[in-house]
Short mmCIF file of C-alpha atoms in Angstrom, two decimals:
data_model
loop_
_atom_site.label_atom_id
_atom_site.label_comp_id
_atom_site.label_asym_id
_atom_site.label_seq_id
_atom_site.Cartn_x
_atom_site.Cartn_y
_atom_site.Cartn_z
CA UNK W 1 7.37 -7.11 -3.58
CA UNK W 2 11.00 -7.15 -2.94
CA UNK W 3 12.77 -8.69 -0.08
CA UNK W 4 16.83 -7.93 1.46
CA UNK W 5 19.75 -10.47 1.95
CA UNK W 6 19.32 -13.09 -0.37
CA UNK W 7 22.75 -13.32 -1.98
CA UNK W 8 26.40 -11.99 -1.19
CA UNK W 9 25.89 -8.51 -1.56
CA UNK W 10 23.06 -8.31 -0.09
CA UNK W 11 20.80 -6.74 -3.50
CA UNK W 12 17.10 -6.76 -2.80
CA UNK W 13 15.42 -9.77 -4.70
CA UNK W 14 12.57 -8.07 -6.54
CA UNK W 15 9.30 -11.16 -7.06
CA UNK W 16 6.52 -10.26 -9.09
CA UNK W 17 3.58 -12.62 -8.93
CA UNK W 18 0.45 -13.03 -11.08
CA UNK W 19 -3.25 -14.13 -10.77
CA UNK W 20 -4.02 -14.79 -7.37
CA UNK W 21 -0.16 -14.66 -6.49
CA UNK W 22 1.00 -18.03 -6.63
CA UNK W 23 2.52 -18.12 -10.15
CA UNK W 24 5.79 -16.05 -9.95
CA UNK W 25 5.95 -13.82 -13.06
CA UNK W 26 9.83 -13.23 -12.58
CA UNK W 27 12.74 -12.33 -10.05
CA UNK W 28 14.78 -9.46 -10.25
CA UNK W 29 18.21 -8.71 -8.58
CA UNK W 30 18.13 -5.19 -7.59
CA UNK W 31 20.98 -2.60 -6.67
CA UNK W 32 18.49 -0.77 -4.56
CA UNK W 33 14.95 0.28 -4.87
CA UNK W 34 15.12 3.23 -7.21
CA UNK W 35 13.29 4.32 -10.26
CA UNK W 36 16.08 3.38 -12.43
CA UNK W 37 16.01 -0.05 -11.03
CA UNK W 38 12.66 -0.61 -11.38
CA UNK W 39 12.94 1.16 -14.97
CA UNK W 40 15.09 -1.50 -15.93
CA UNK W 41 12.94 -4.24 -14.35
CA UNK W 42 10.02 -3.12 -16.26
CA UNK W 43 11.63 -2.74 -19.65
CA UNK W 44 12.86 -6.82 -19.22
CA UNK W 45 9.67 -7.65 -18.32
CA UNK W 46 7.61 -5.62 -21.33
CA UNK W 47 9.95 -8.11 -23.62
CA UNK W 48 9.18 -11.30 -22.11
CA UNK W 49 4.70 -10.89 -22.43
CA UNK W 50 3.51 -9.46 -25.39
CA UNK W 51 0.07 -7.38 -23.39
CA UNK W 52 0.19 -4.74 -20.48
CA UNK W 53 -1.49 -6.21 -17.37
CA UNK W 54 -4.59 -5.30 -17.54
CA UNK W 55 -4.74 -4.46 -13.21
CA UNK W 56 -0.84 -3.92 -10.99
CA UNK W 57 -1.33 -3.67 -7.55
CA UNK W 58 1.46 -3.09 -5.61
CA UNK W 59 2.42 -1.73 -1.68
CA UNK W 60 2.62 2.55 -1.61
CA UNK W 61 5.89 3.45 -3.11
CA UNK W 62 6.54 6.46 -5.20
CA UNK W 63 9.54 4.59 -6.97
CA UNK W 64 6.87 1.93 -8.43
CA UNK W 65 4.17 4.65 -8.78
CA UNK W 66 6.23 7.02 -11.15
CA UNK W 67 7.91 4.09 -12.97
CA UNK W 68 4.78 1.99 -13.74
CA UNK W 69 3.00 5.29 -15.07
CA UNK W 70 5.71 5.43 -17.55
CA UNK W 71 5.75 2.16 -18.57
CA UNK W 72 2.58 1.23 -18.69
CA UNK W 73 0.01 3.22 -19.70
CA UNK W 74 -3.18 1.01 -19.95
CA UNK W 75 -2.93 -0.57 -16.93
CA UNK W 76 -4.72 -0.17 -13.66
CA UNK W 77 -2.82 0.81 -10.81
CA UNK W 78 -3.86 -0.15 -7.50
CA UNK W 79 -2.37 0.02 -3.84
CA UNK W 80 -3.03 -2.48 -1.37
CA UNK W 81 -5.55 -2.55 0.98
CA UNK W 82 -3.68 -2.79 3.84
CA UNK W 83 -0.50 -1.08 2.87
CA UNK W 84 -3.12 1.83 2.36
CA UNK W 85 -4.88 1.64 6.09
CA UNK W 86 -1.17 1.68 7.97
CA UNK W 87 -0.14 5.21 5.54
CA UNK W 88 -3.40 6.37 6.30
CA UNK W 89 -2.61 5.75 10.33
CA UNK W 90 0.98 6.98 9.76
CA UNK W 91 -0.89 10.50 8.01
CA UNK W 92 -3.69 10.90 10.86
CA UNK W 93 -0.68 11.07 13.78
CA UNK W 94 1.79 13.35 11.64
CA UNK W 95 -1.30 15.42 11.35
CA UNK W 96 -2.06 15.14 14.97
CA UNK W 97 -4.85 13.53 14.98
CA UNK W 98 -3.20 10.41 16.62
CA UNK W 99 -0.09 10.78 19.51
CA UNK W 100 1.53 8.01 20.26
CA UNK W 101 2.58 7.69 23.89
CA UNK W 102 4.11 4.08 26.28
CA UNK W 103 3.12 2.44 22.80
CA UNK W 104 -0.68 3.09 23.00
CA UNK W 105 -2.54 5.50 20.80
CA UNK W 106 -4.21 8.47 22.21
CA UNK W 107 -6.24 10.29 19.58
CA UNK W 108 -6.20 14.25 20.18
CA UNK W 109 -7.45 16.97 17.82
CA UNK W 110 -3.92 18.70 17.88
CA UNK W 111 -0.47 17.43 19.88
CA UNK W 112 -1.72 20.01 22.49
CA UNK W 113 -5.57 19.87 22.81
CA UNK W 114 -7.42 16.85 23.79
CA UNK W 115 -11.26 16.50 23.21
CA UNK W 116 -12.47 17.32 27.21
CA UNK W 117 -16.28 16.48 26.11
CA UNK W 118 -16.46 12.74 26.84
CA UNK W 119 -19.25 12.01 24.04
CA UNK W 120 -17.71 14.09 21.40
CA UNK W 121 -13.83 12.27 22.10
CA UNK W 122 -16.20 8.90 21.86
CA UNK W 123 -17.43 10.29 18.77
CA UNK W 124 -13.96 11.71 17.49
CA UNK W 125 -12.34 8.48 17.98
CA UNK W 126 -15.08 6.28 16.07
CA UNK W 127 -14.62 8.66 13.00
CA UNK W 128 -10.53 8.23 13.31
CA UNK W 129 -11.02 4.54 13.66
CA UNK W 130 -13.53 4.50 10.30
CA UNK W 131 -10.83 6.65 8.56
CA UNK W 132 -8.54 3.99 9.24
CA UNK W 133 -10.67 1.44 7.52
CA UNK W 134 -11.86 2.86 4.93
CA UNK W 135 -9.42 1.13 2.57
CA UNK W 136 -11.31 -2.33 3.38
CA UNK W 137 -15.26 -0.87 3.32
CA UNK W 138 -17.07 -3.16 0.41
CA UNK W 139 -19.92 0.05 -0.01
CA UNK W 140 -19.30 3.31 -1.94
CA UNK W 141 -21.59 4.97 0.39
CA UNK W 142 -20.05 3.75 3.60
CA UNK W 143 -16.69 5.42 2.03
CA UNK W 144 -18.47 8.48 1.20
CA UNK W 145 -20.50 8.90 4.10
CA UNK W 146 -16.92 8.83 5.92
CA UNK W 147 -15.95 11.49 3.86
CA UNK W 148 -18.28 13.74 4.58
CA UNK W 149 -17.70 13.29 8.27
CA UNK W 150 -14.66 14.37 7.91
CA UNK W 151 -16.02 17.43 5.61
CA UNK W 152 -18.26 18.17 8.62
CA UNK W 153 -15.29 18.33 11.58
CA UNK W 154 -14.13 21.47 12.06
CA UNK W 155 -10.51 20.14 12.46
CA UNK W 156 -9.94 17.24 9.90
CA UNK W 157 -11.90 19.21 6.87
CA UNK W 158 -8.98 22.18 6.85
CA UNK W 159 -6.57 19.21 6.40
CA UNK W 160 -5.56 18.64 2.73
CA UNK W 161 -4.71 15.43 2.62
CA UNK W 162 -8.24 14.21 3.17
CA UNK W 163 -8.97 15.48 -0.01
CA UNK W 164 -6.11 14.00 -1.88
CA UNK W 165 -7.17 10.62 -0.26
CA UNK W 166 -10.76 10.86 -1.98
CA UNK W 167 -9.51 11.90 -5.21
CA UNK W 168 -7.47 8.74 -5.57
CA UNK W 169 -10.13 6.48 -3.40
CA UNK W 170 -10.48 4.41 -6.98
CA UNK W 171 -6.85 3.06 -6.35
CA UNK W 172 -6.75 1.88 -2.82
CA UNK W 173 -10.72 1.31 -1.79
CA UNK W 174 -11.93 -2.24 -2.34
CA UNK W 175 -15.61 -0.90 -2.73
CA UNK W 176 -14.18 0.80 -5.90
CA UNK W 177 -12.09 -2.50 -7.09
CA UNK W 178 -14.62 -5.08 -6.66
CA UNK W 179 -15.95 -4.74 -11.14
CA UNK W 180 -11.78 -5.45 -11.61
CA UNK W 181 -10.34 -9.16 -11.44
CA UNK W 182 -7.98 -8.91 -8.34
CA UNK W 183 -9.40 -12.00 -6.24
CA UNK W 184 -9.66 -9.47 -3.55
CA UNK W 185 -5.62 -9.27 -3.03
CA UNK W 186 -5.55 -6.78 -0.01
CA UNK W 187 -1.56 -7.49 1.25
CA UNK W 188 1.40 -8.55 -0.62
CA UNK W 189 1.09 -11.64 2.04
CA UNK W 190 1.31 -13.87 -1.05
CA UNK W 191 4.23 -12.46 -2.63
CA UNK W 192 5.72 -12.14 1.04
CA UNK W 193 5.41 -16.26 1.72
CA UNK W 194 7.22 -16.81 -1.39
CA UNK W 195 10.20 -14.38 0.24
CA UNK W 196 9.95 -16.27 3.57
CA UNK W 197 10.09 -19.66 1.39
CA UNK W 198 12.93 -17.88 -0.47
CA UNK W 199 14.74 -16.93 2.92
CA UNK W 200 14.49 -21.00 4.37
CA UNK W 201 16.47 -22.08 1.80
CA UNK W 202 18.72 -18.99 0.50
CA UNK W 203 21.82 -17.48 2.75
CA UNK W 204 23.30 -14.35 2.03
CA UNK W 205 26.58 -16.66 1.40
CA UNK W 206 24.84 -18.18 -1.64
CA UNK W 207 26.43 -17.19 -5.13
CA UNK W 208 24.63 -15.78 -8.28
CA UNK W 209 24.31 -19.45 -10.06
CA UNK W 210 23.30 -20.98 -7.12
CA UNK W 211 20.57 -18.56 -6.68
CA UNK W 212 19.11 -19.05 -10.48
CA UNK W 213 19.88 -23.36 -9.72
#
């Protein structure tokens, strides 16, 4: 997880964590979040421990996705749990299956057709609502019999991304994690705390040394 503001110039202070999240692996000063920065951070890091880690489970960024691929090969890479349900919400309304309007969700079909059949919108919005929480189901079968709801709906099967979400349901489903040793991690809270913790006692006004003291 990375977190903004914590020296002078105002570089992103990248914190990776290990085991359950409270023993900090090592910081990293970024320039930005790229895939060069991250390239480097990853090649300092494969010095310091001898083994890949055996399971990395990070928030949904395609800078850490293509980076860790090329740097480690072996290991298991898994998206949060939650970071997973709030892109899946984000995909359902660009997809409009969800419009936003005064701040409350209103879940339509399309941007210009609502459901007019009041058991079938009841119905609609229970599948949406299961869609959205599929990333924290403990069953295989509860995730696939969601799928194939949304096989069955004459609207949500034509959409593609439904089927790029199952074919990478091992990565971001906790029924498909629970045989790998990731004390059921979900959010980057952990790794987040240790920012807050970070931000208590660190200004941007703080120097480079002072940082590392």
């Amino acid at each position: 997880d990375t977190t903004f503001a914590t020296d002078r110039f105002n570089m992103p202070l990248m914190i990776g964590t290990m085991v359950d999240g409270t023993i900090i692996a090592f910081f990293a000063l970024l320039s930005a979040e790229t895939i060069d920065e991250f390239d480097w951070v990853f090649t300092q890091f494969k010095k310091c421990f001898e083994e890949e880690p055996r399971n990395i489970i990070t928030d949904e960024s395609l800078s850490f996705e293509a980076t860790i691929k090329a740097h480690f090969i072996n290991s298991f890479h898994a998206i949060f749990s939650w970071h997973k349900s709030n892109s899946i919400k984000r995909n359902l309304s660009s997809k409009g299956c969800l419009r936003e309007k005064n701040g409350k969700l209103f879940k339509y079909y399309s941007l210009t057709l609502a459901i007019k059949d009041p058991e079938e919108k009841a119905q609609y919005e229970q599948l949406l609502t299961d869609i959205q929480n599929l990333p924290f189901c403990l069953s295989k079968s509860d995730v696939e019999t969601v799928f194939l709801r949304i096989y069955k709906d004459p609207f949500l099967s034509g959409i593609q991304y439904f089927k790029d979400l199952e074919q990478d349901v091992d990565r971001w489903s906790a029924a498909y994690r629970k045989d790998r040793f990731m004390l059921r991690a979900r959010t980057t809270q952990r790794a987040e705390r240790t920012n807050r913790n970070l931000k208590s006692k660190v200004t941007s006004q703080i120097s480079l040394n002072e940082l590392l003291i």
